[in-house]
Coordinates of C-alpha atoms in Angstrom, one line a residue:
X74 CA 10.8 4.7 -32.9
X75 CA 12.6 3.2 -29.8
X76 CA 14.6 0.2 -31.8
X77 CA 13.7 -1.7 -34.8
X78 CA 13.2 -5.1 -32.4
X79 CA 11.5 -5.6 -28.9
X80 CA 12.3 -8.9 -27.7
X81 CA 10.3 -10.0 -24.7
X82 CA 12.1 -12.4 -22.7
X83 CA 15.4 -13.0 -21.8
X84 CA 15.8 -16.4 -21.5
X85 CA 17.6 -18.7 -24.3
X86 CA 15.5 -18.4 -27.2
X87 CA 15.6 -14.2 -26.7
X88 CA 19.1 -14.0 -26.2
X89 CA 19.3 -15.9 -29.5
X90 CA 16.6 -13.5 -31.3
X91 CA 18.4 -10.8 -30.4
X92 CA 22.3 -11.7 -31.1
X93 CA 20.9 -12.3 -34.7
X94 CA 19.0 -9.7 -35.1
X95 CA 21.9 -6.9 -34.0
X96 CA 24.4 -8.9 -35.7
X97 CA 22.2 -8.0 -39.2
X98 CA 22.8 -4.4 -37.7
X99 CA 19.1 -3.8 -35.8
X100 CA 18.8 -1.9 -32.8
X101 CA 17.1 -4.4 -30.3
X102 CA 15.8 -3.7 -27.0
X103 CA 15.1 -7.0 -24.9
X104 CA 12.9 -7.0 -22.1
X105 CA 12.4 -9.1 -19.1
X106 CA 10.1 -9.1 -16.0
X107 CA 13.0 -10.4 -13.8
X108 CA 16.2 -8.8 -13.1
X109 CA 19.8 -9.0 -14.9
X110 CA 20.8 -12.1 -12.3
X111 CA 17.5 -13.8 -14.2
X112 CA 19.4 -13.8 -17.8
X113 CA 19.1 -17.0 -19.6
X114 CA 15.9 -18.3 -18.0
X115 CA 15.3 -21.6 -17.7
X116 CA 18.3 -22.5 -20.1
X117 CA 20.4 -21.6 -16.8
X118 CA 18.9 -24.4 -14.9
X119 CA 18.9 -27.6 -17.8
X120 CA 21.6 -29.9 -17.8
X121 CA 21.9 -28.4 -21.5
X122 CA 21.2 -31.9 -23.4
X123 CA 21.0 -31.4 -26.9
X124 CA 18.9 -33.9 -29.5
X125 CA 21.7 -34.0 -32.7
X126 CA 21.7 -36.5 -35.5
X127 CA 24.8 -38.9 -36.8
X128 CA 27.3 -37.2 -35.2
X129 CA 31.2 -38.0 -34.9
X130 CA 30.4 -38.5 -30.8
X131 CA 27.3 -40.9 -32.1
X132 CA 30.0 -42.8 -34.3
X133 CA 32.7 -43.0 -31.8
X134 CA 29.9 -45.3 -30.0
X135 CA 29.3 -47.5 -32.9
X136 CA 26.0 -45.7 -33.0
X137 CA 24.1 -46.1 -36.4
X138 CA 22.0 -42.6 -36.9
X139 CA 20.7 -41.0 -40.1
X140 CA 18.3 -37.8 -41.0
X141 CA 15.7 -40.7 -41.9
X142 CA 15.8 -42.6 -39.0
X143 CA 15.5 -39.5 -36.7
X144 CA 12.7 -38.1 -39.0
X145 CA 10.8 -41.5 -38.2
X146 CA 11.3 -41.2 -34.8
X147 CA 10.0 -37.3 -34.5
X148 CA 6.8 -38.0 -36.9
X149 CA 6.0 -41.6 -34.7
X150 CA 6.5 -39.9 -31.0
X151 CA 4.7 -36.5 -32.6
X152 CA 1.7 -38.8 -33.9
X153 CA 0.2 -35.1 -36.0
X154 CA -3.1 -35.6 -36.4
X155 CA -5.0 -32.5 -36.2
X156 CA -5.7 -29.3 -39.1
X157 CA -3.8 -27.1 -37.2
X158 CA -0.6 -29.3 -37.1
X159 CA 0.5 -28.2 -40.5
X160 CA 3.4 -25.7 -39.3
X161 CA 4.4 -27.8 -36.6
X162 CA 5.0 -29.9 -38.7
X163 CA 6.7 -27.9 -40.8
X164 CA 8.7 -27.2 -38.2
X165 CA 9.4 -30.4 -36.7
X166 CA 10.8 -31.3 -40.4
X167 CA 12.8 -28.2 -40.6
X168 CA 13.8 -28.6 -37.3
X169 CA 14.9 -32.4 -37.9
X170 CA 16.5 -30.7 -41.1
X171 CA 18.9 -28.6 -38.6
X172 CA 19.6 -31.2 -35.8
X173 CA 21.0 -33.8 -39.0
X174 CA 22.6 -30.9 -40.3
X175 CA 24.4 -27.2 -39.5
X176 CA 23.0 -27.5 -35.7
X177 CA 26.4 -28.8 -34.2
X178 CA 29.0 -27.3 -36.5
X179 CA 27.0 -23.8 -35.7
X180 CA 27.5 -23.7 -31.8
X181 CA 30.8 -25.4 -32.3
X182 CA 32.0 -22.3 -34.1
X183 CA 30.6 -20.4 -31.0
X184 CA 32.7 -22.6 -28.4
X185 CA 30.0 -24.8 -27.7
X186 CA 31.2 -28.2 -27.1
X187 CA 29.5 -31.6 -25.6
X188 CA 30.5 -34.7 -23.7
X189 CA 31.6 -37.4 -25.8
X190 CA 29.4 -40.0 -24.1
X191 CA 26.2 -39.1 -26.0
X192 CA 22.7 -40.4 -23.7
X193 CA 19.4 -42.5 -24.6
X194 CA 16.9 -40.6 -23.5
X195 CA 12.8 -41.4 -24.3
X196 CA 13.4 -44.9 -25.3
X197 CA 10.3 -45.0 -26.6
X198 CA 7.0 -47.6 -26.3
X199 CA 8.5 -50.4 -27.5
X200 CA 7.1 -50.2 -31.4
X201 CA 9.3 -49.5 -34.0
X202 CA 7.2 -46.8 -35.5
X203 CA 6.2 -45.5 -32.4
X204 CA 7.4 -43.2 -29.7
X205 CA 10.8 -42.9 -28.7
X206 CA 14.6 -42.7 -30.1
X207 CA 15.6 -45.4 -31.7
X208 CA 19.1 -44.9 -30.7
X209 CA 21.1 -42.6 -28.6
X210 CA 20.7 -38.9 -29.5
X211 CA 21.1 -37.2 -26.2
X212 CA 24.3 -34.9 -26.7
X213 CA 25.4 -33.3 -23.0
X214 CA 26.2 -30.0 -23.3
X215 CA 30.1 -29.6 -21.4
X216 CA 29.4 -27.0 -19.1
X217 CA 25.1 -28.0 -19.0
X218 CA 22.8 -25.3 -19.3
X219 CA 25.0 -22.4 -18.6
X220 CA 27.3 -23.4 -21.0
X221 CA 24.4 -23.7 -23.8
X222 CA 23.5 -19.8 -22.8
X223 CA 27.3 -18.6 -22.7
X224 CA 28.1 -18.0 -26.4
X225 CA 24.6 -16.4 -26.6
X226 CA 25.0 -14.3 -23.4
X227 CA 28.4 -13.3 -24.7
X228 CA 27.4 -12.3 -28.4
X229 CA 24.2 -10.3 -26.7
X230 CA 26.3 -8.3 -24.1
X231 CA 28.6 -7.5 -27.3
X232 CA 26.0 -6.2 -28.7
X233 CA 25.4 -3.9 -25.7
X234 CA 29.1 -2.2 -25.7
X235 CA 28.5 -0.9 -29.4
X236 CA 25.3 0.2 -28.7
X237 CA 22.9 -1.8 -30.4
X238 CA 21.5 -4.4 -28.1
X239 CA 19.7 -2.5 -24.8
X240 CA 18.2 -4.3 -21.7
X241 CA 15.5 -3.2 -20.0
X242 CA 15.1 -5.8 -16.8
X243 CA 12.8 -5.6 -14.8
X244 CA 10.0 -4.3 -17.1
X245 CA 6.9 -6.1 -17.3
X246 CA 5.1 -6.1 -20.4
X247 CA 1.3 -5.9 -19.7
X248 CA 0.1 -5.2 -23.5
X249 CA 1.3 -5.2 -27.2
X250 CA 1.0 -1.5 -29.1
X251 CA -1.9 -1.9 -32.2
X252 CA -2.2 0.4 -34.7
X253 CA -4.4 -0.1 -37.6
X254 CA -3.5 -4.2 -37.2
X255 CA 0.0 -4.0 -36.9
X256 CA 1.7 -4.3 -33.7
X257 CA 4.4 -1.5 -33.0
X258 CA 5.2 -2.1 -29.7
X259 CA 4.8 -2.7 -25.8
X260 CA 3.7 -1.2 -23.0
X261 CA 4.0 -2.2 -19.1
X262 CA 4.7 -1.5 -15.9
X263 CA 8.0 -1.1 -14.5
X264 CA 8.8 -3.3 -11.4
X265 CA 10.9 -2.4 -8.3
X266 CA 14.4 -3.8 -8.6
X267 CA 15.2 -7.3 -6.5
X268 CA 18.0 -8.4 -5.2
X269 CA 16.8 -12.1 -5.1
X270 CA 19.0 -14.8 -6.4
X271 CA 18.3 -16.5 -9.6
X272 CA 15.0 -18.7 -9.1
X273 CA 13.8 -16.6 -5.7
X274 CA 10.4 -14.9 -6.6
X275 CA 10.9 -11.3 -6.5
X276 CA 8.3 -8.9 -5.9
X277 CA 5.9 -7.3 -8.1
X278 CA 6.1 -3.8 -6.6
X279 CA 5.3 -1.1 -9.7
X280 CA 7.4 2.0 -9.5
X281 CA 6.1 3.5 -13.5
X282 CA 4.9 3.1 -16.4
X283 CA 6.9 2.4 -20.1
X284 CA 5.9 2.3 -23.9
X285 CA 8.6 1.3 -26.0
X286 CA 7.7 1.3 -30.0
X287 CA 9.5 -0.9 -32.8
X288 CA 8.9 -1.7 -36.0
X289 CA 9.0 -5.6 -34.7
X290 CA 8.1 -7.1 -31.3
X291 CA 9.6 -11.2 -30.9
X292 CA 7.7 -12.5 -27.8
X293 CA 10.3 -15.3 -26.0
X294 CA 8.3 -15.1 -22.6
X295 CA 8.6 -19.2 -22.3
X296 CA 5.2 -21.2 -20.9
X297 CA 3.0 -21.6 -18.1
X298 CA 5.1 -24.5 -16.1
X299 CA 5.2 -21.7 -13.1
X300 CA 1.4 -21.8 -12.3
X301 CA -0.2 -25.0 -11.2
X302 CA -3.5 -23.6 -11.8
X303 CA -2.9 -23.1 -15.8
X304 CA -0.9 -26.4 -16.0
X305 CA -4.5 -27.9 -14.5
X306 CA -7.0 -25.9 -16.6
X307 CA -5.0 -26.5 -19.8
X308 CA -4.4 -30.6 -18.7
X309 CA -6.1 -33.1 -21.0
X310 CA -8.3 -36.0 -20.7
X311 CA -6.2 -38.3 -21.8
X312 CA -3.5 -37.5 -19.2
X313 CA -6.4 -38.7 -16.5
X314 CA -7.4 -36.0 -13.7
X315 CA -4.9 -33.5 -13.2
X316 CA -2.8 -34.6 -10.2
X317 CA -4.0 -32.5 -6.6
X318 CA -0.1 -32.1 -5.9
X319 CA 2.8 -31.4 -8.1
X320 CA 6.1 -30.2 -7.8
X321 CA 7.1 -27.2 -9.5
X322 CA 10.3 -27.7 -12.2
X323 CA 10.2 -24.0 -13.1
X324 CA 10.5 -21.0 -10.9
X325 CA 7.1 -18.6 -10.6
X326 CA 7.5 -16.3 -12.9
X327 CA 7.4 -18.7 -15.9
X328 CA 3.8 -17.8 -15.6
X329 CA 2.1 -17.9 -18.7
X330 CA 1.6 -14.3 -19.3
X331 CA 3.0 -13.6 -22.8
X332 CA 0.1 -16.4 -24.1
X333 CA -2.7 -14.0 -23.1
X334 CA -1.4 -10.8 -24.2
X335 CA -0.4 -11.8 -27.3
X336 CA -3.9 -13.8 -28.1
X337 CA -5.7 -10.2 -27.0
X338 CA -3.8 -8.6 -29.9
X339 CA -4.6 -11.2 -32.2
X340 CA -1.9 -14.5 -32.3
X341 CA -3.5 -17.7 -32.5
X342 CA -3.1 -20.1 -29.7
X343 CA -3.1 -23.8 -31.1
X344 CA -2.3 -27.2 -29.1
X345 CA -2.9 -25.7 -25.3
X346 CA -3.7 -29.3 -24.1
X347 CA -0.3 -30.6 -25.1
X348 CA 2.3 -30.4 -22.7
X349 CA 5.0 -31.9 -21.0
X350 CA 5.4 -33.1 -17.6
X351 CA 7.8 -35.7 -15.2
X352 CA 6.8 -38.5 -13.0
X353 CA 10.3 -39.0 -11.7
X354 CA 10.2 -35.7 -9.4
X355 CA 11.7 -35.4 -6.2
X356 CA 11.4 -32.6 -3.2
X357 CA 14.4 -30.5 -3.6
X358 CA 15.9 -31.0 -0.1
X359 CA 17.7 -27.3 -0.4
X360 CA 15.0 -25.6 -2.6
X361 CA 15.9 -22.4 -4.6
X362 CA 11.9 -21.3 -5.6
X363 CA 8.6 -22.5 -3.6
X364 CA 8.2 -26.2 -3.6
X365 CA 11.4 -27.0 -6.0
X366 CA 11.3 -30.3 -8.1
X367 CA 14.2 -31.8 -8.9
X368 CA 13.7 -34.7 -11.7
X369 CA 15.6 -38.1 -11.4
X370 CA 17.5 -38.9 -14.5
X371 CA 17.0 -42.8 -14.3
X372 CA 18.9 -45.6 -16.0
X373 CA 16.4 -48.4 -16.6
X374 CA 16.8 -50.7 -13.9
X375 CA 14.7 -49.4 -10.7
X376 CA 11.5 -51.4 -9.8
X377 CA 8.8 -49.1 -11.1
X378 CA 6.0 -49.6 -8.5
X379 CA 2.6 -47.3 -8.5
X380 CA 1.7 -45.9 -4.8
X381 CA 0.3 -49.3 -3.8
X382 CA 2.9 -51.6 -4.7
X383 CA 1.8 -52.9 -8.3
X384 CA 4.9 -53.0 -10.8
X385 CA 4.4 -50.9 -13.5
X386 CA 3.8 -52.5 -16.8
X387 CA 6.3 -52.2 -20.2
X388 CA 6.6 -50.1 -21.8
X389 CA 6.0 -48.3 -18.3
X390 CA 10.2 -48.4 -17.5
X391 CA 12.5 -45.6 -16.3
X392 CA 13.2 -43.6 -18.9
X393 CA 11.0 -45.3 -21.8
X394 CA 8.1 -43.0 -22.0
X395 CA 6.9 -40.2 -19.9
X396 CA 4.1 -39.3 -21.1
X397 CA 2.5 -42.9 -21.3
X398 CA 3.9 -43.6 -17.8
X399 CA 2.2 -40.0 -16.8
X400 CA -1.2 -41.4 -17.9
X401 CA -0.8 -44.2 -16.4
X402 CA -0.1 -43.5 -13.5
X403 CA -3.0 -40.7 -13.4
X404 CA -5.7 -44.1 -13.6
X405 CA -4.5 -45.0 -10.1
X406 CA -6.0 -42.4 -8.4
X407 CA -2.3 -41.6 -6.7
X408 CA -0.3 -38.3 -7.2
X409 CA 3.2 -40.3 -6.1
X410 CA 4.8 -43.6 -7.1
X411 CA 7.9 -45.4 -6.3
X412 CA 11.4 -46.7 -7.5
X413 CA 13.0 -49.2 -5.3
X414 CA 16.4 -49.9 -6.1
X415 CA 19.5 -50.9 -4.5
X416 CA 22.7 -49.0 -3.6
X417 CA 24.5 -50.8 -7.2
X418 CA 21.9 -49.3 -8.9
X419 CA 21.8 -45.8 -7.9
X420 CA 25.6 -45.3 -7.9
X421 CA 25.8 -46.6 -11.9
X422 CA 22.5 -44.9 -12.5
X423 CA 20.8 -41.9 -10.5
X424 CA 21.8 -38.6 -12.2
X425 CA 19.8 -35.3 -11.4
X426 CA 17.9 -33.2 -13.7
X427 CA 19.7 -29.0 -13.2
X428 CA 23.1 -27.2 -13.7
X429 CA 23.4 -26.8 -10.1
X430 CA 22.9 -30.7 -9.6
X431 CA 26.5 -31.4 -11.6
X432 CA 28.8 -29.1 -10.7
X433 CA 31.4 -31.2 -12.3
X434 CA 29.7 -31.1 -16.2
X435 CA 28.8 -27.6 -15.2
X436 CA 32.4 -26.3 -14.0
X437 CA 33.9 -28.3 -16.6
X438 CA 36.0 -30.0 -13.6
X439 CA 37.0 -33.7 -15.4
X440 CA 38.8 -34.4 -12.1
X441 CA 35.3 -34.5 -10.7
X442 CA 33.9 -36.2 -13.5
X443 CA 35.8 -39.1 -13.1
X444 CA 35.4 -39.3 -9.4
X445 CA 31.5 -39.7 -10.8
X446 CA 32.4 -42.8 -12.9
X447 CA 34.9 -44.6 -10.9
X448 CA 34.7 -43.6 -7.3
X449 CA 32.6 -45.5 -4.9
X450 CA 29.4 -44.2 -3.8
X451 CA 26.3 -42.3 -5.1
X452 CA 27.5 -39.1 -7.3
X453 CA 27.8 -36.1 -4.3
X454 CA 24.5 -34.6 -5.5
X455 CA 22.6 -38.2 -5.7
X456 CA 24.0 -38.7 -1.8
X457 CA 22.8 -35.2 -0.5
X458 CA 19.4 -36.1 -1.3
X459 CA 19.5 -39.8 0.2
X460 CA 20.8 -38.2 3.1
X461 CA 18.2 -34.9 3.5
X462 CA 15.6 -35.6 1.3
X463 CA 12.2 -36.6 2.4
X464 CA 11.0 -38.8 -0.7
X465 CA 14.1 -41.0 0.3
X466 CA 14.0 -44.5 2.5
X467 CA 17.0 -46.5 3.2
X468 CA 16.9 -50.2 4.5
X469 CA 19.1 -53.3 4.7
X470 CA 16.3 -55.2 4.4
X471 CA 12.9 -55.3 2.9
X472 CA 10.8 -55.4 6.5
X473 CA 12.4 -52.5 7.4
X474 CA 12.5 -50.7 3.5
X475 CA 8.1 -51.1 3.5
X476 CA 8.1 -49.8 7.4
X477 CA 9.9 -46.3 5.4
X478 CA 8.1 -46.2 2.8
X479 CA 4.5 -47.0 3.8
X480 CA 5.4 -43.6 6.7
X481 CA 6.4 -41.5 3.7
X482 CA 3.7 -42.6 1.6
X483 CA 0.7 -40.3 2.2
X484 CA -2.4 -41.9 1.0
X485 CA -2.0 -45.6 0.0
X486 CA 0.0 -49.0 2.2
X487 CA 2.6 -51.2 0.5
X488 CA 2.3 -54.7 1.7
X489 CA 5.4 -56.4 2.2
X490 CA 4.5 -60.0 1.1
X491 CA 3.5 -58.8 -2.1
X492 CA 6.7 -56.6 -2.8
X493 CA 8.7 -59.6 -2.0
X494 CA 6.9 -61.9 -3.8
X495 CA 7.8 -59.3 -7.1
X496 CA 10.6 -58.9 -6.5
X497 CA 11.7 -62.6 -6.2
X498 CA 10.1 -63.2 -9.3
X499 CA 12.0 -60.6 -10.7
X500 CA 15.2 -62.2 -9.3
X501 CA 14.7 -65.7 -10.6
X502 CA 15.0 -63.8 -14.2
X503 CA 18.5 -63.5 -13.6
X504 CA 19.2 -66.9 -12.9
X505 CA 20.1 -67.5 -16.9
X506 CA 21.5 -64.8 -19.5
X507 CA 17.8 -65.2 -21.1
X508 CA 14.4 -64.9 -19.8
X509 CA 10.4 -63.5 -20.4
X510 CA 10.9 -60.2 -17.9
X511 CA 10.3 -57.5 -20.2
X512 CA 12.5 -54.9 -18.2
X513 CA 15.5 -57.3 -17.5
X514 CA 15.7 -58.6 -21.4
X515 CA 15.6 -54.4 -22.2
X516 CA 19.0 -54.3 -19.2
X517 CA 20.8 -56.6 -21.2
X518 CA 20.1 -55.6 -24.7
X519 CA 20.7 -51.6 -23.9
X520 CA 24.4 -52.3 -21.9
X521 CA 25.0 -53.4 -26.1
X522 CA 25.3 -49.6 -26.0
X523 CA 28.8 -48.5 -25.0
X524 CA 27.6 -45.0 -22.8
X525 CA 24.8 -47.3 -20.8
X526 CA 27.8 -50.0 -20.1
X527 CA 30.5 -47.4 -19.0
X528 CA 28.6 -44.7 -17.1
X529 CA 24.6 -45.3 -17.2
X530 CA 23.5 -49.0 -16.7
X531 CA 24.2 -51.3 -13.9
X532 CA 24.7 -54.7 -14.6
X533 CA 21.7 -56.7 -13.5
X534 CA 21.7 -58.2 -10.0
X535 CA 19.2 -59.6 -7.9
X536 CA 17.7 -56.8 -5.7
X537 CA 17.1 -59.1 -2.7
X538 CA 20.1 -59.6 -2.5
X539 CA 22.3 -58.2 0.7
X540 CA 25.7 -57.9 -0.8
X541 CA 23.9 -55.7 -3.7
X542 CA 22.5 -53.4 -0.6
X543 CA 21.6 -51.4 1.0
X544 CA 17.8 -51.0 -0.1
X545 CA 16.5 -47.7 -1.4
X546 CA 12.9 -46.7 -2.0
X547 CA 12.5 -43.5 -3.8
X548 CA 8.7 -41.8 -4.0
X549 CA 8.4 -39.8 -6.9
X550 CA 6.0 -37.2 -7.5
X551 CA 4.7 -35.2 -10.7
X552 CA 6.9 -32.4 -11.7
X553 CA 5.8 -29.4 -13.8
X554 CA 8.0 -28.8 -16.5
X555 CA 6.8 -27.5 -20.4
X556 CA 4.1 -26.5 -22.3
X557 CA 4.4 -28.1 -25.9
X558 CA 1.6 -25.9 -27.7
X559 CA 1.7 -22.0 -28.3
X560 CA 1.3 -19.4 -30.8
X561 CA 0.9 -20.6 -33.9
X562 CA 3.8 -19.5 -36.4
X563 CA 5.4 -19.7 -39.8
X564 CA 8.8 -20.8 -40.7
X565 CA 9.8 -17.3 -40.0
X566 CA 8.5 -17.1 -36.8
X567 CA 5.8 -14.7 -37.5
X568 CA 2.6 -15.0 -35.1
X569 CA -0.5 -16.1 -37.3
X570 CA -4.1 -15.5 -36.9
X571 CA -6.9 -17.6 -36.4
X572 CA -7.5 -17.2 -40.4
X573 CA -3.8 -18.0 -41.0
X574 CA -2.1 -15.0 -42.1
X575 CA 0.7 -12.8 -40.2
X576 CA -0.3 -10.7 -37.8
X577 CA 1.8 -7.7 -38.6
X578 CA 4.8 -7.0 -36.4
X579 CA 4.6 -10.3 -33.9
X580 CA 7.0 -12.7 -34.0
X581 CA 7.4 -15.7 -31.4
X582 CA 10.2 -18.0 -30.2
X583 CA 11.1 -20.9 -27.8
X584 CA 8.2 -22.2 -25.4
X585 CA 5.7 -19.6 -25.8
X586 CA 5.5 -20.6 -29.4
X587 CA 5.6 -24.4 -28.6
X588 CA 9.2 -24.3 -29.9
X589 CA 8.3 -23.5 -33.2
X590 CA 4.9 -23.8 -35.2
X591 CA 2.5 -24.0 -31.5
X592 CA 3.8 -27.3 -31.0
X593 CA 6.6 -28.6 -33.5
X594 CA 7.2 -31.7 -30.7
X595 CA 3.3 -32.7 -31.4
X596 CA 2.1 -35.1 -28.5
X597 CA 5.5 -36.1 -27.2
X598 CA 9.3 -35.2 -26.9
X599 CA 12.4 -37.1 -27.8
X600 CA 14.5 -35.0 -24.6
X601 CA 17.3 -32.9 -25.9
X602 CA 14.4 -30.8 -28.0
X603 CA 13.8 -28.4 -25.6
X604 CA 17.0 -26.2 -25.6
X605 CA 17.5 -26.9 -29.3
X606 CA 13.9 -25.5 -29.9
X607 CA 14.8 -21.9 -28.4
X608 CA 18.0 -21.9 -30.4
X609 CA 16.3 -23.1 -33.6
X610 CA 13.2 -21.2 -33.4
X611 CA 15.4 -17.8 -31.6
X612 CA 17.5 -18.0 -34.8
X613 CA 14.7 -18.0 -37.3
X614 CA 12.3 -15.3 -36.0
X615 CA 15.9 -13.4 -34.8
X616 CA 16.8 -13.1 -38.5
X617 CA 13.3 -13.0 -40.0
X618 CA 12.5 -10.1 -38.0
X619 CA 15.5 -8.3 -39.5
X620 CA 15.4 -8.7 -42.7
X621 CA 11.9 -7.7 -42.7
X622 CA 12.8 -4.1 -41.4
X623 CA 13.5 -1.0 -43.0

């Protein structure tokens, strides 16, 4: 026996698996494909927001929050309604169970700590029982993703100077070890080392074989985001035709692999078609891995236009509901569509999806941080990509905004009349504190909110304006991002079969496992899930794993 645990993967929900596992005294051995400069996987990247429930940062902001309330929320934006949803939503209540309860005091005994200006993401459809979060549950991780991964990362490499954590990077597992029914182990192929920044593709090269056995095997390998071709096979009817072009929100080797392997030895795939995916992406200007998204974080007030020119309809707003606007905009027969905006607007609003897109949340620098909230000026980040980025147009008028956008529009013409005909409609709205535009009586009621009035909403303005200029056009593209089904599990984290029971020896965690259950976010996400999935789901099968070894 090589260790009592194998974790595969080494992003978030691994690193968790295995700090609980050693500190319960196991021997671990944690795998990854990529190298040591890969460690914390996608968690690295995130701007680390974290869904939490009536916290003392929630009350600060007069916000109103309870277990019941967020419970609604998660079952209405979820909408379970298929025989194989019974452990996600186990999950999804367990889940709800920890976010309401020990979630926050937990990391905060680790250092964690958050920003005290908690965010509305996914504000839903526009039914009360419906999708979306009824208030403001988006806690921002100080220090974003890296500072999620840090207590994790530290308790792991612990592990490693006594002795009883080991990494193995750079080994690819290629099949899971079966005797007799119960899996004992892995065995791959061990890849050349790269030196390849974190993100860069490294090569493939084989250089030997391994076999490693265990008495238990955790599989945190995360989705299939990395390959276009799976996000299309596995895309559902009632997301429209799967888009001809996307931008990629995940590095290549989030590829998927894990899912087959583990379905060869027997784990039950459940929910492939659900998944998760951005319509606010942009072309990364400086891009890190082939054809880097970068998703706009928008407050609500950009003119949502599809690729010719037609406003989008409620509850079809920036930042209301993804997956709706994703369908949506898949009946227009357009891969892109457009924000336009003025200059007001994207320096109150515009934030950028990525650690490396806020260096001052991620370096913890509040000098910088306040430059962000009071300074003129887009945020540093926001400006680069005006500047350098290609989905970007610039006017001081609206003649010359449709001339820019209708040469970086690829397949369909805005015609100006029409645009300005919207958009003086749109401005008449503001003419009294009252009126019938859905989107402008959503503006006023959300600056109610004490984060949107400080640092997220601007106030409403009338776009035609000049003194509100410059205009800005933004096209926005589909941007890959997370697979919401996987391997079916238990409350432990074990990997079931298609009949329902354990298969021996397999556990799963984070992505691959659709966060917990093979989809414990159903049809839809309430943002801040994703990260809190690999630490909640890590955790379980972490300490499940242990306790059930001799």
């Amino acid at each position: 026996m090589d260790a009592d645990i194998i974790v595969v993967g080494h992003g978030l929900a691994g690193l968790v698996a295995a700090a609980e596992a050693a500190d319960a005294g196991r021997q671990v051995i944690v795998l990854d494909q990529e190298g040591e400069q890969s460690l914390g996987g996608q968690a690295h990247w995130s701007l680390g927001g974290l869904f939490l429930v009536d916290t003392p940062e929630q009350r600060l902001m007069g916000i109103k929050d309870s277990h019941e309330l967020a419970l609604a929320d998660w079952l209405g934006s979820a909408q379970f309604d298929r025989e194989e949803d019974r452990w996600p939503r186990a999950w999804a209540e367990a889940y709800v169970d920890f976010a309401a309860g020990e979630k926050r005091s937990w990391l905060r005994g680790m250092g964690h700590r958050v920003f005290p200006v908690v965010g509305w993401a996914e504000r839903g459809d526009g039914t009360a029982d419906g999708h979306g979060n009824s208030v403001p549950r988006f806690h921002l991780t100080w220090g974003t993703g890296p500072g999620v991964v840090a207590p994790f990362e530290r308790r792991v490499r612990e592990h490693v100077e006594t002795g009883l954590i080991t990494f193995a990077f750079r080994h690819r597992v290629d099949e899971l070890v079966l005797d007799q029914g119960v899996v004992t182990g892995v065995r791959g192929r061990v890849l050349a080392p790269s030196a390849e920044e974190r993100g860069r593709a490294t090569n493939r090269d084989e250089v030997g074989d391994f076999e490693l056995s265990a008495q238990a095997v955790i599989v945190s390998s995360g989705g299939i985001g990395g390959d276009h071709d799976l996000v299309r096979k596995a895309w559902p009817a009632r997301l429209g035709e799967p888009p001809r072009t996307m931008v990629a929100g995940v590095p290549a080797h989030v590829d998927g692999r894990m899912v087959g392997i583990s379905t060869t030895a027997g784990a039950n795939l459940i929910n492939p078609d659900r998944m998760w995916h951005y319509v606010e992406g942009i072309r990364n200007w400086d891009p890190i891995w082939a054809n880097h998204g970068i998703r706009i974080l928008p407050g609500p007030s950009s003119l949502w236009l599809d690729a010719t020119g037609r406003r989008l309809p409620a509850p079809y707003l920036p930042g209301f509901d993804t997956l709706g606007t994703l369908a949506h905009l898949r009946s227009t027969g357009y891969d892109y569509s457009w924000f336009v905006l003025t200059q007001k607007v994207i320096e109150k609003e515009f934030a950028l999806s990525g650690s490396e897109q806020n260096p001052d949340l991620t370096g913890k620098d509040v000098r910088l941080l306040l430059s962000r909230v009071t300074g003129k000026g887009a945020p540093g980040p926001v400006q680069a990509f005006v500047d350098h980025g290609e989905d970007f147009v610039v006017a001081d008028n609206l003649t010359d905004l449709v001339a820019g956008m209708n040469k970086v529009g690829t397949d369909a013409t805005i015609d100006e009349s029409d645009l300005r005909r919207l958009m003086e409609a749109r401005d008449r709205q503001l003419d009294n504190p009252y009126g019938k535009d859905t989107q402008v009586t959503f503006l006023r009621s959300h600056r109610q909110h004490r984060g949107d009035k400080i640092v997220r909403t601007a106030a409403p303005h009338k776009f035609l304006d000049p003194k509100n200029g410059p205009l800005i056009a933004v096209r926005l593209n589909i941007l890959t991002r997370k697979t919401l089904g996987g391997l079916e599990t238990d409350l432990q984290g074990r990997c079931l079969t298609s009949t329902g029971e354990p298969l021996p020896g397999l556990y799963a965690a984070g992505e691959v496992s659709g966060f917990g259950g093979g989809g414990m976010m159903g049809y839809n996400a309430l943002e801040g899930t994703f990260l809190g999935g690999c630490l909640f789901s890590g955790r379980a099968a972490g300490r499940a794993a242990a306790a059930a070894v001799s």
